[in-house]
Coordinates of C-alpha atoms in Angstrom, one line a residue:
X1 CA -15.1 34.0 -5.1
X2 CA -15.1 30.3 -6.3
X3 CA -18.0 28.3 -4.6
X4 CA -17.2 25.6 -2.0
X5 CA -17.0 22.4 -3.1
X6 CA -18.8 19.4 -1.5
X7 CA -16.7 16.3 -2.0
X8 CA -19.3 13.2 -1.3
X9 CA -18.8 9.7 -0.5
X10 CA -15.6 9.1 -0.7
X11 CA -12.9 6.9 1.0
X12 CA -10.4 9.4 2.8
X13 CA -7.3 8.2 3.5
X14 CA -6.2 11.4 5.9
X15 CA -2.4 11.1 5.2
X16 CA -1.3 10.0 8.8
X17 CA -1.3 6.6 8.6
X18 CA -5.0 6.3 10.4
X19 CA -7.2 3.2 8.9
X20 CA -9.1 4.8 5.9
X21 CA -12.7 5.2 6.0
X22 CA -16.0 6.1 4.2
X23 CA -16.6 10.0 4.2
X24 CA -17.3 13.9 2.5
X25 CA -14.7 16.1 2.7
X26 CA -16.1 20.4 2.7
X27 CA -14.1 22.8 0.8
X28 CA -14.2 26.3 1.3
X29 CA -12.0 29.4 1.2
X30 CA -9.3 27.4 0.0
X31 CA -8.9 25.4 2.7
X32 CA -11.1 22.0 4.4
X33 CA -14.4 23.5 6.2
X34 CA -15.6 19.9 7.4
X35 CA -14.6 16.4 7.2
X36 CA -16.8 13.5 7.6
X37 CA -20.8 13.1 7.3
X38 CA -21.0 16.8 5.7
X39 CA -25.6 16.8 5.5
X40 CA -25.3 20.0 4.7
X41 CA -23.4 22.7 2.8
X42 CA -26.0 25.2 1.1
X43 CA -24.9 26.4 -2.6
X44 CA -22.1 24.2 -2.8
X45 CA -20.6 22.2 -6.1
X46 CA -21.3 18.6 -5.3
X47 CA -18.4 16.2 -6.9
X48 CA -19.5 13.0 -6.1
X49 CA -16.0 10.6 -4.8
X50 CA -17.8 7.0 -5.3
X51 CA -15.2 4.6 -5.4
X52 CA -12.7 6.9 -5.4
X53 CA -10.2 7.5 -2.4
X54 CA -9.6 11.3 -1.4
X55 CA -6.2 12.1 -0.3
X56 CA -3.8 15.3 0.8
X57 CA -2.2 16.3 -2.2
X58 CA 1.6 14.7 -2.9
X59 CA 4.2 16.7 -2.2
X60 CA 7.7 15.5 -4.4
X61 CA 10.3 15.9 -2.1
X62 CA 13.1 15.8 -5.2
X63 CA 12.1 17.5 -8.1
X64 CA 14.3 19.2 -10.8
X65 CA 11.2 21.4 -12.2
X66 CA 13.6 23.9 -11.4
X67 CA 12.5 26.1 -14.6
X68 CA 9.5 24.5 -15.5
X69 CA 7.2 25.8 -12.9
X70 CA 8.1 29.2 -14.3
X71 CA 7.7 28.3 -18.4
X72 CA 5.2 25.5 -18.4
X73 CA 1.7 26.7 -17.0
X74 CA 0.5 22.9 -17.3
X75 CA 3.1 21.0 -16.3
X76 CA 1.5 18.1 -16.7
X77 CA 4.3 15.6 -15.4
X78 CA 3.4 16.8 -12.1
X79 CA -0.2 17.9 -11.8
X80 CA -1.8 15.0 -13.7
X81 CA 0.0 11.9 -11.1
X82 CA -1.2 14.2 -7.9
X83 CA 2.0 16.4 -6.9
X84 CA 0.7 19.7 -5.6
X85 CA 4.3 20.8 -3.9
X86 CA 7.7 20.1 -5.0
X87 CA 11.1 20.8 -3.4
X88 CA 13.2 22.5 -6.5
X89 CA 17.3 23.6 -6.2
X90 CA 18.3 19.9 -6.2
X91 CA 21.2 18.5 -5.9
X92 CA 23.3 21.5 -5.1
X93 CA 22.8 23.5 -8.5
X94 CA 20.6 25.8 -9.8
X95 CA 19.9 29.4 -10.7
X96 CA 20.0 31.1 -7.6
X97 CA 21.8 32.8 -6.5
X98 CA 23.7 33.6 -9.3
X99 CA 25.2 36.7 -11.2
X100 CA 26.3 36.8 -15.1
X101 CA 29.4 34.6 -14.9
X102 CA 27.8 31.8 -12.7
X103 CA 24.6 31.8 -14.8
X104 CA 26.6 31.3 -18.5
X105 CA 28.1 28.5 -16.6
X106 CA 25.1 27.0 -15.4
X107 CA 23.6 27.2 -18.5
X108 CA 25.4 24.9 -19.9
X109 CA 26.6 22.7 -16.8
X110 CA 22.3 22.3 -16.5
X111 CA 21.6 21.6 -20.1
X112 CA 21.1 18.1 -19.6
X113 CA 18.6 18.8 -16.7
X114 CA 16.7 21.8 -17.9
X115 CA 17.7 22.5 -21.2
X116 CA 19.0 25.9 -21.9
X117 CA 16.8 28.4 -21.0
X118 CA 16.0 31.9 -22.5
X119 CA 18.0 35.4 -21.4
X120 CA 16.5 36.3 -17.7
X121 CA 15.8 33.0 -16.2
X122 CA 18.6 33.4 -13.6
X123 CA 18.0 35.5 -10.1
X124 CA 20.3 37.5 -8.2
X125 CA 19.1 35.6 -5.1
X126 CA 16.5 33.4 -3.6
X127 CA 13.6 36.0 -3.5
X128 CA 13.5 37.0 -6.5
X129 CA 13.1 33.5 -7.7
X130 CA 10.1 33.1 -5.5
X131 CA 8.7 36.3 -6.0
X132 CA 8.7 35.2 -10.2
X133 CA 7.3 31.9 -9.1
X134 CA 4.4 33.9 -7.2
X135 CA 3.2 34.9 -10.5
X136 CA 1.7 32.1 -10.9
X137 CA 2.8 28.1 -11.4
X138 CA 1.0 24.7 -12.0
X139 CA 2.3 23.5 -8.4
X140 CA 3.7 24.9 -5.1
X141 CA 6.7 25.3 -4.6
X142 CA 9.7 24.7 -1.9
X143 CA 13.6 26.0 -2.9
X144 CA 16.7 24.8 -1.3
X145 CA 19.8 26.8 -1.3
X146 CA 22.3 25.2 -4.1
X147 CA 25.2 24.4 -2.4
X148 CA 27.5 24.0 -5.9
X149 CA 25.7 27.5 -6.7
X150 CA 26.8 29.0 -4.0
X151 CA 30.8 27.9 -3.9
X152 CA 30.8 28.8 -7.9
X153 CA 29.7 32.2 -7.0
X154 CA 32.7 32.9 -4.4
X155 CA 35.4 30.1 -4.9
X156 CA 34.7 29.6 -8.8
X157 CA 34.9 26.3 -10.4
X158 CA 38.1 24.9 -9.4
X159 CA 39.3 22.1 -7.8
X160 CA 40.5 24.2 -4.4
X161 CA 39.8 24.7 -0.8
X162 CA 37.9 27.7 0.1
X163 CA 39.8 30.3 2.0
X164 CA 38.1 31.7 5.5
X165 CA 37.0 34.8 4.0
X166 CA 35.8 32.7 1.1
X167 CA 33.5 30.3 3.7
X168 CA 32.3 33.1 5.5
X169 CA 30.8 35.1 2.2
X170 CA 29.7 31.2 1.2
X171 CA 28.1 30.8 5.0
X172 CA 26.6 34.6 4.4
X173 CA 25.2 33.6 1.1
X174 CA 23.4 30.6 2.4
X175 CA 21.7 33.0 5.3
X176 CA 20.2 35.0 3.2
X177 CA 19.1 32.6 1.4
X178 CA 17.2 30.8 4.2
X179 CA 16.1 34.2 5.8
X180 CA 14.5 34.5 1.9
X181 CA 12.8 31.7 2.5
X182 CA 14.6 28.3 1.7
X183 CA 13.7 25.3 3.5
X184 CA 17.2 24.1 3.6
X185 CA 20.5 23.0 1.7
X186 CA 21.5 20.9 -1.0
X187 CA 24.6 19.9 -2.5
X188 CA 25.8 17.5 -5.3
X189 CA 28.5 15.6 -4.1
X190 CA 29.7 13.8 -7.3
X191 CA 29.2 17.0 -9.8
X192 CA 31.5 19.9 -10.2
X193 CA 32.2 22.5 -8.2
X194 CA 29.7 21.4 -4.7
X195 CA 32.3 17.8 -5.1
X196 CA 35.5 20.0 -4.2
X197 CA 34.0 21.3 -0.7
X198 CA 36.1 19.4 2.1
X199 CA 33.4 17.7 4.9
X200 CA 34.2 21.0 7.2
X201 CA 33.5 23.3 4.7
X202 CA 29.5 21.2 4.3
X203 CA 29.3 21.0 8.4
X204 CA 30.2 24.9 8.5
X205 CA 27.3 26.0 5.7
X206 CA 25.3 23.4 7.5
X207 CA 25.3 24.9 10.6
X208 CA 23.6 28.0 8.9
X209 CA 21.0 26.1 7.8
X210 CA 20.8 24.3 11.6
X211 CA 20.6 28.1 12.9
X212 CA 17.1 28.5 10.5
X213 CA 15.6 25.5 11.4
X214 CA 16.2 24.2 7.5
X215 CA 17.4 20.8 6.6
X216 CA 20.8 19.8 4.4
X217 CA 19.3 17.4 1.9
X218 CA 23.0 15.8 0.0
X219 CA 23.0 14.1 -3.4
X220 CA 26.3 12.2 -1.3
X221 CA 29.8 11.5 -3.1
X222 CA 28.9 7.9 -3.7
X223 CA 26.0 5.6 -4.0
X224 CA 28.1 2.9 -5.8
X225 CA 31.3 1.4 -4.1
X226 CA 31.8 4.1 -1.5
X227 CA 28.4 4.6 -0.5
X228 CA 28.1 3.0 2.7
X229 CA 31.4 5.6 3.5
X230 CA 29.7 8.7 2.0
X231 CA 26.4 7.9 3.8
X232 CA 28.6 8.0 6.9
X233 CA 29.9 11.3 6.1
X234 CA 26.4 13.3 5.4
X235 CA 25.5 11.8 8.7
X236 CA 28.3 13.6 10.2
X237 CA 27.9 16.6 8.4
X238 CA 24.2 16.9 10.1
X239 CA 25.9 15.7 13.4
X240 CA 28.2 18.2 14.2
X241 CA 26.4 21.0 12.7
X242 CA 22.9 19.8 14.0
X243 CA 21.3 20.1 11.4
X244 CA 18.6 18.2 9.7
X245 CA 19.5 15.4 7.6
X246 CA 17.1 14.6 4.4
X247 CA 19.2 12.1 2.1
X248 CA 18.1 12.5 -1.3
X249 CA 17.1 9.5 -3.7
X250 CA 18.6 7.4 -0.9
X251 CA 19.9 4.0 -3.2
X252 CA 22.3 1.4 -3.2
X253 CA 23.0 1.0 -6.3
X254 CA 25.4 -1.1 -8.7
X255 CA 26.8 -4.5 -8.1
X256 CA 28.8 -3.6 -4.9
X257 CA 26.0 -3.0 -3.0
X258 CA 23.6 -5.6 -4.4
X259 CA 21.4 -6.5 -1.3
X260 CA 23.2 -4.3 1.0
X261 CA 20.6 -1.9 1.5
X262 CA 20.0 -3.4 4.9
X263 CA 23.5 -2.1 6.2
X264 CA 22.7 1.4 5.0
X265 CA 19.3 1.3 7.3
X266 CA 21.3 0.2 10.2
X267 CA 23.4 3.7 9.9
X268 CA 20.2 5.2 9.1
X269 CA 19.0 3.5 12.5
X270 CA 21.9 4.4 14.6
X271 CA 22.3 8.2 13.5
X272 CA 18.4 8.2 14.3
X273 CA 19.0 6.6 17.9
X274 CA 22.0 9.1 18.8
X275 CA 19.9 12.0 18.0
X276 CA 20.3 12.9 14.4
X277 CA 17.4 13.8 12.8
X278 CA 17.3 11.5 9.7
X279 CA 15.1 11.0 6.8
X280 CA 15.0 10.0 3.0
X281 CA 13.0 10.0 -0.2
X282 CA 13.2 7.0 -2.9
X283 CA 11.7 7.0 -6.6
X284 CA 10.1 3.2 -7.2
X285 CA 12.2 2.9 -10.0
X286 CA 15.9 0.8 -10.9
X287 CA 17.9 2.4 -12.9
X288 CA 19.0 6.1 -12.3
X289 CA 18.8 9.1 -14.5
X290 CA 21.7 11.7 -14.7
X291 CA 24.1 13.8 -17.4
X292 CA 26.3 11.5 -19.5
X293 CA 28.8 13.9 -18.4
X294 CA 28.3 13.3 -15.0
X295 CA 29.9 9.5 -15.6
X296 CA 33.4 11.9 -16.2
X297 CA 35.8 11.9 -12.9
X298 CA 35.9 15.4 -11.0
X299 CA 39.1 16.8 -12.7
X300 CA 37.9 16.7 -16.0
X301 CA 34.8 18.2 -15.2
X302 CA 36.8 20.7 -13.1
X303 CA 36.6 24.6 -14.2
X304 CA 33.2 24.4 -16.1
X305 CA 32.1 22.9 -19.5
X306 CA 34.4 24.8 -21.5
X307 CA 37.6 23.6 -19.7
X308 CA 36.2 19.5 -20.0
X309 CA 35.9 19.6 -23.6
X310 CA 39.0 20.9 -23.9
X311 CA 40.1 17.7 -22.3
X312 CA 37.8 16.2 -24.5
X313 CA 39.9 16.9 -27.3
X314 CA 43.1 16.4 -25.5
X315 CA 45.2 13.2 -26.0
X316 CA 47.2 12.5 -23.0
X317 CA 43.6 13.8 -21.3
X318 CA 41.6 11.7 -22.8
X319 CA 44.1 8.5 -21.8
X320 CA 43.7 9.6 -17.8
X321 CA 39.8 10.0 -18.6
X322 CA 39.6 6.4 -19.9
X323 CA 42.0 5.3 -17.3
X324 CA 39.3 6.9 -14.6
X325 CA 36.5 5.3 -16.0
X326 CA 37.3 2.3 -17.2
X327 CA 40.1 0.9 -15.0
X328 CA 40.2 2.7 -12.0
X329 CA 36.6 3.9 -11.4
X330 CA 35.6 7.2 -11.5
X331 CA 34.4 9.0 -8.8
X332 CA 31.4 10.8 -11.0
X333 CA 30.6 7.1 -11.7
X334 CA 30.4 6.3 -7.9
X335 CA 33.8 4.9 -8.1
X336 CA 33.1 1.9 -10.1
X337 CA 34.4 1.2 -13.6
X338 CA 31.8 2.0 -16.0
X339 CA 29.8 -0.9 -17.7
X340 CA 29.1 0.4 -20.8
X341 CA 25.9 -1.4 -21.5
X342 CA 24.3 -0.3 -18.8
X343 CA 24.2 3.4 -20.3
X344 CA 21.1 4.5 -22.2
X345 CA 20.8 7.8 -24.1
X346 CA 17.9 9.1 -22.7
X347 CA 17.9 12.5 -24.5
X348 CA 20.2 15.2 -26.5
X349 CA 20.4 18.7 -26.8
X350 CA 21.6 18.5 -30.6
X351 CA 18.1 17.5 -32.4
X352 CA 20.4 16.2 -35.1
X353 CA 21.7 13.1 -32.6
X354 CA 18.4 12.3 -32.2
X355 CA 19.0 9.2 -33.7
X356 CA 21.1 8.0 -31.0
X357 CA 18.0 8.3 -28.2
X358 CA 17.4 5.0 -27.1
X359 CA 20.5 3.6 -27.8
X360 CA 23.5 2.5 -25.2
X361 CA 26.5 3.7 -25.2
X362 CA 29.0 1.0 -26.8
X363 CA 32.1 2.2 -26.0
X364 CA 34.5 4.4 -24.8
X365 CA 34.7 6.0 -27.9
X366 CA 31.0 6.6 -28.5
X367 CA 30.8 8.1 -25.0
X368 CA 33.5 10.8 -25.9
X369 CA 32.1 11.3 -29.0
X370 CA 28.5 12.0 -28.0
X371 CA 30.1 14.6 -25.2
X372 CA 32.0 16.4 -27.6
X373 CA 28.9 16.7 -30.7
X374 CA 26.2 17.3 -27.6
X375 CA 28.2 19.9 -26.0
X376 CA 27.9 17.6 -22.7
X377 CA 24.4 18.1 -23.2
X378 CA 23.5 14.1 -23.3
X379 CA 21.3 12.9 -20.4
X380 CA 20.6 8.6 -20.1
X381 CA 19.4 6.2 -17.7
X382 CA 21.9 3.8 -15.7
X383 CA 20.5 0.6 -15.4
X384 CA 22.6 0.1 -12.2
X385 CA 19.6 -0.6 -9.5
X386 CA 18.2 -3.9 -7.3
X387 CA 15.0 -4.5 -6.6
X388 CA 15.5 -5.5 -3.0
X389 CA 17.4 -2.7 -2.4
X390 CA 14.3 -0.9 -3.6
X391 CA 11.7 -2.3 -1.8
X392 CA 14.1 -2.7 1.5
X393 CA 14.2 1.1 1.7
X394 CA 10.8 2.2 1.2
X395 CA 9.8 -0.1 3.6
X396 CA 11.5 2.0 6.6
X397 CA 10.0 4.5 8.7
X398 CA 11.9 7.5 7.8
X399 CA 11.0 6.9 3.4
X400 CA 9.4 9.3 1.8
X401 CA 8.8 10.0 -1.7
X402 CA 10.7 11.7 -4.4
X403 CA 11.0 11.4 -8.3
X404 CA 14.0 12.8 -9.2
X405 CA 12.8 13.3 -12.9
X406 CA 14.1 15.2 -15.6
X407 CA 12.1 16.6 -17.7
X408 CA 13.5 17.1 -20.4
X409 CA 15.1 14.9 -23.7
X410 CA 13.3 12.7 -26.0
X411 CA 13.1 9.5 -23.8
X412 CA 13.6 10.7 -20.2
X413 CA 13.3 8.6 -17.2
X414 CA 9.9 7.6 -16.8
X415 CA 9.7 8.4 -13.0
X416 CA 9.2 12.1 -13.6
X417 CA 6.0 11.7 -14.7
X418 CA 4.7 8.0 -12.8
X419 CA 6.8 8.1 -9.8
X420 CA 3.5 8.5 -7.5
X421 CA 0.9 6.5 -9.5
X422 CA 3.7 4.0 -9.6
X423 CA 3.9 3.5 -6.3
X424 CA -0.1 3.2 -5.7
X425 CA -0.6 0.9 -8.5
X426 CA 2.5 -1.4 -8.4
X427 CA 3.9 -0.8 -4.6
X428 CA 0.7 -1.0 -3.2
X429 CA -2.0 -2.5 -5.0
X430 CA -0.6 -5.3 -7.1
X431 CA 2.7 -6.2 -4.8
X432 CA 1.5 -5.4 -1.5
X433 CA 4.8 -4.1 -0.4
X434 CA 3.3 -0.8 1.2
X435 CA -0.3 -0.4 2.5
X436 CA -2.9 2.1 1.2
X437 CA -2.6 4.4 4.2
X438 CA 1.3 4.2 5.0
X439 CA 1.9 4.6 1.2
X440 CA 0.2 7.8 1.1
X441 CA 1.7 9.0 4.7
X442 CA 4.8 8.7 2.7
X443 CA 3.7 11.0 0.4
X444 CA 1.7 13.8 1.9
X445 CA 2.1 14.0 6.0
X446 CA 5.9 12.8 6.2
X447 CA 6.9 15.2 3.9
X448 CA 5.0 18.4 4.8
X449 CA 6.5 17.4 8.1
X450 CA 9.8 17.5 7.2
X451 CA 9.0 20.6 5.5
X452 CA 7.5 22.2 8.9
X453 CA 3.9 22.7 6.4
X454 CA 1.9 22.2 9.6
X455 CA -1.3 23.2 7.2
X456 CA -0.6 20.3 4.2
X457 CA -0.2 17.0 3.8
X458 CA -3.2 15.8 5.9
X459 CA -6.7 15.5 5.5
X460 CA -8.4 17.5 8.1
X461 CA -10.9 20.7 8.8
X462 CA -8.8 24.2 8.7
X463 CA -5.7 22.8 6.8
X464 CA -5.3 23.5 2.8
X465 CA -6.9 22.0 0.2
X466 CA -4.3 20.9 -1.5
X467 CA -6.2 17.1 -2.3
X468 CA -5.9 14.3 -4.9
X469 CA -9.2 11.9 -5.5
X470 CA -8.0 8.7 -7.2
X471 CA -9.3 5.5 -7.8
X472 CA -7.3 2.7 -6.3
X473 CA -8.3 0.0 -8.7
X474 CA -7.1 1.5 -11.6
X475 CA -4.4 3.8 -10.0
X476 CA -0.8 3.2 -12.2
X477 CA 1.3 5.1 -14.2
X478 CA 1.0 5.4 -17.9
X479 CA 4.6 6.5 -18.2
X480 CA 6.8 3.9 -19.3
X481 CA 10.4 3.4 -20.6
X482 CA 9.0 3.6 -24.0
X483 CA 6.5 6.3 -23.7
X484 CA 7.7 7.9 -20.5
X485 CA 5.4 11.2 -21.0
X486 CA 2.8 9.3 -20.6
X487 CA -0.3 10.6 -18.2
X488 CA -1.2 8.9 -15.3
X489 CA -4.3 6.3 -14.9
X490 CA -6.6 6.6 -12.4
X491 CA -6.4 9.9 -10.9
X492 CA -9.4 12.0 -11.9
X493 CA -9.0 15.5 -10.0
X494 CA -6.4 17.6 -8.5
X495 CA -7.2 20.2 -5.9
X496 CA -4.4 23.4 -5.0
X497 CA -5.9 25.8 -2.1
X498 CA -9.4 24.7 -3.4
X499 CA -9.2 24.9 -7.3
X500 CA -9.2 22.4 -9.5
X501 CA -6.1 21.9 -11.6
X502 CA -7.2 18.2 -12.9
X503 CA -11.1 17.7 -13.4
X504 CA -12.2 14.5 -15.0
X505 CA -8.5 13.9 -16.3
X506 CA -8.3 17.0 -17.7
X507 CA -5.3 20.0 -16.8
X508 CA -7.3 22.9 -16.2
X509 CA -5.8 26.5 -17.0
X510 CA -5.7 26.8 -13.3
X511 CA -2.4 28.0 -12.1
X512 CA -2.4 28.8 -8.6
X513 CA 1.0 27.5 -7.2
X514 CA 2.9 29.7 -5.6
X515 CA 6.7 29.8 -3.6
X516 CA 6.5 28.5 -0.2
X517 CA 8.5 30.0 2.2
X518 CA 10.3 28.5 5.2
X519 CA 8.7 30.0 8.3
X520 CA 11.7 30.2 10.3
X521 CA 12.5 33.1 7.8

């Protein structure tokens, strides 16, 4: 049995928003014994917090560490900037539920965002991928059912409505899943096949996911020149199912909705004030991070990655394609025309492109031609975002946090490993946009309320010791565009149920992380 810990003197910022304040924090069992002026605590490791500020641990409420909880024990993206819970099946795709025919497809639909894994890492349903996350991970873990996942499985890939005995084997397939132990639903609304599901096909899985007390958390159809439209459509997705509304990297991106982000928090405001139950995560970050492939419109990508390099390849195909993106605006591009300069290859799965990482995408012919040789594999930044937009939104009362980071490719997004620091060190401590204690609230209470974790995300005796210490005048994160797997600075230890899994800066081999499970299951 590991010996309680006796965390002295340090600044404990609780997680609720409450004015910080000078204090020792008891750790015992896995869990908080005492809180406060803690005189004594016989045979207890001392760790003394001077100048450091003790937090609940940060809990990444958009996380595509899918498959790395499983094959990386250190996972040092996450553990080293604080996160001791992440919410996985993102963005309506992953690998479970899945059987044989889905999972080849997956494979190579989720290169880009996982890279393509070994045989066996796909599950016939939710449990089993928990169970095999129970085995033992860097970090918690929270799944959401995959919408996309789920309408490949019993509708396939095409671009078709689903039939009502088609609906009704989806809706069974998302009940299991939450009665496995999802916290909710996701979809991807701009990626192939979770796009070709008509808004009554979302409300009616959605009110599955209302019945279990879960939450529908949409990557939406737009967050370019539609968005303020497809906003208004999750909103009434949650609305008439009545369920839960978390919107996922909520942005307003590109140069239609430069300073808009105001008009998005007044639908935000009124859903909230006629009883929708409403809230979001940002990454402190401008440009976004997806597939190059994603940029294609939705019938090209239609019928899985073999069927779009086909197009690829196909002249008169190719002429709509360029039409789509160039003239038109594609709707995987948020439906604006694509500005080619603002596309930077962030990673390949051919190592012999490798020369191309850093580079942007010139033209309409480089962008084919890197799809076709990458086998759609290509992920890059899109340096589409506004700063006001940005701070606007993590300003309101409903924000809380989430990276979005991919992990994998030689130059990804720098968020998936500083999204947190980043907001401590830049947000908070050098531009004063957030304060110390709503910042953290942001990170640790909010969330592990919308996840109904009643026993996380605050500081106080009896709930989990899931903790971060860090010191909040050197707090930032190393990761930049340049070096984007970079550790964080300034955040010495990591606690999860009472271990260490960060001492002095250092990953421990500690790997207690387990699945969560939804308690309404």
């Amino acid at each position: 049995m590991t010996r309680p810990l006796l965390v002295r003197g340090a600044t404990l910022v609780d997680g609720t928003g409450a004015p910080a304040r000078r204090g020792d924090a008891l750790v015992a069992d896995g869990r908080i014994a005492a809180l406060g002026d803690v005189e004594h605590a016989p045979g207890a490791d001392v760790l003394d917090a001077t100048g450091l500020v003790l937090t609940p641990g940060f809990i990444d409420m958009h996380a595509h560490s899918d498959l790395a909880v499983i094959t990386d024990p250190e996972h040092l993206a996450k553990t080293t900037q604080g996160v001791t819970t992440e919410v996985v099946g993102q963005d309506g795709l992953s690998y479970a539920p899945v059987d044989d025919t889905t999972l080849a497809v997956l494979r190579e639909q989720l290169a880009g965002w996982n890279g393509v894994p070994a045989a066996g890492f796909g599950w016939p349903d939710v449990a089993a991928y928990l169970d095999r996350v129970d085995a033992g991970a860097a970090v918690n873990v929270c799944y959401l059912v995959p919408q996309g996942t789920v309408r490949m499985l019993v509708v396939g890939t095409g671009d078709r409505p689903a039939t009502p005995d088609e609906l009704d084997r989806m809706r069974a397939l998302v009940r299991q899943g939450m009665r496995d132990g999802a916290f909710g639903m996701s979809s991807g609304l701009t990626y192939t096949p979770g796009m070709f599901a008509s808004t009554d096909e979302l409300v009616a899985l959605a009110a599955v996911v209302a019945e279990h007390g879960g939450f529908y958390a949409p990557h939406q159809r737009s967050y370019g020149a539609g968005a303020l439209e497809a906003y208004a459509e999750v909103v009434e997705v949650a609305r008439r199912s009545g369920c839960a509304l978390h919107l996922t990297h909520a942005t307003m991106n590109f140069a239609p909705n430069a300073g808009r982000a105001g008009e998005f928090l007044d639908l935000v405001d009124s859903a909230c004030a006629a009883g929708v139950d409403v809230t979001l995560d940002t990454y402190p970050y401008l440009p976004g991070s997806t597939t190059l492939a994603a940029v294609l419109p939705s019938w090209a990508s239609a019928g899985g990655p073999a069927a779009t390099l086909a197009r690829l390849q196909d002249p008169d195909a190719l002429r709509r394609i360029r039409y789509a993106v160039e003239v038109e605006g594609s709707d995987g591009c948020h439906g604006v025309t694509v500005e080619w300069g603002t596309l930077q290859i962030a990673g390949v799965r051919d190592p012999g492109l490798s020369a191309v990482v850093g580079e942007r995408v010139r033209d309409f012919e480089m962008f084919v031609d890197l799809l076709v040789r990458d086998r759609l594999g290509t992920t890059i930044l899109q340096h589409v975002g506004h700063e006001e937009n940005v701070r606007a939104i993590m300003r309101h009362r409903t924000h809380t946090v989430g990276s979005d980071g991919l992990l994998v490719g030689e130059r990804p997004h720098p968020r998936a490993w500083g999204t947190f620091p980043h907001y401590l060190g830049h947000y908070v401590r050098e531009e004063g946009v957030l304060g110390l204690e709503e910042c953290v609230a942001r990170m640790t209470s909010r969330p592990a309320a919308r996840l109904g974790l009643h026993d996380r995300g605050v500081l106080r005796p009896g709930a989990v010791a899931d903790l971060v210490l860090f010191d909040p005048a050197t707090v930032a994160a190393g990761a930049t565009f340049a070096e984007p797997r970079r550790q964080a600075v300034g955040i010495p230890h990591v606690l999860l149920g009472g271990e260490f899994v960060v001492r002095d800066g250092v990953r421990t081999a500690a790997t207690p992380g387990r699945a969560l499970r939804h308690r309404a299951a």
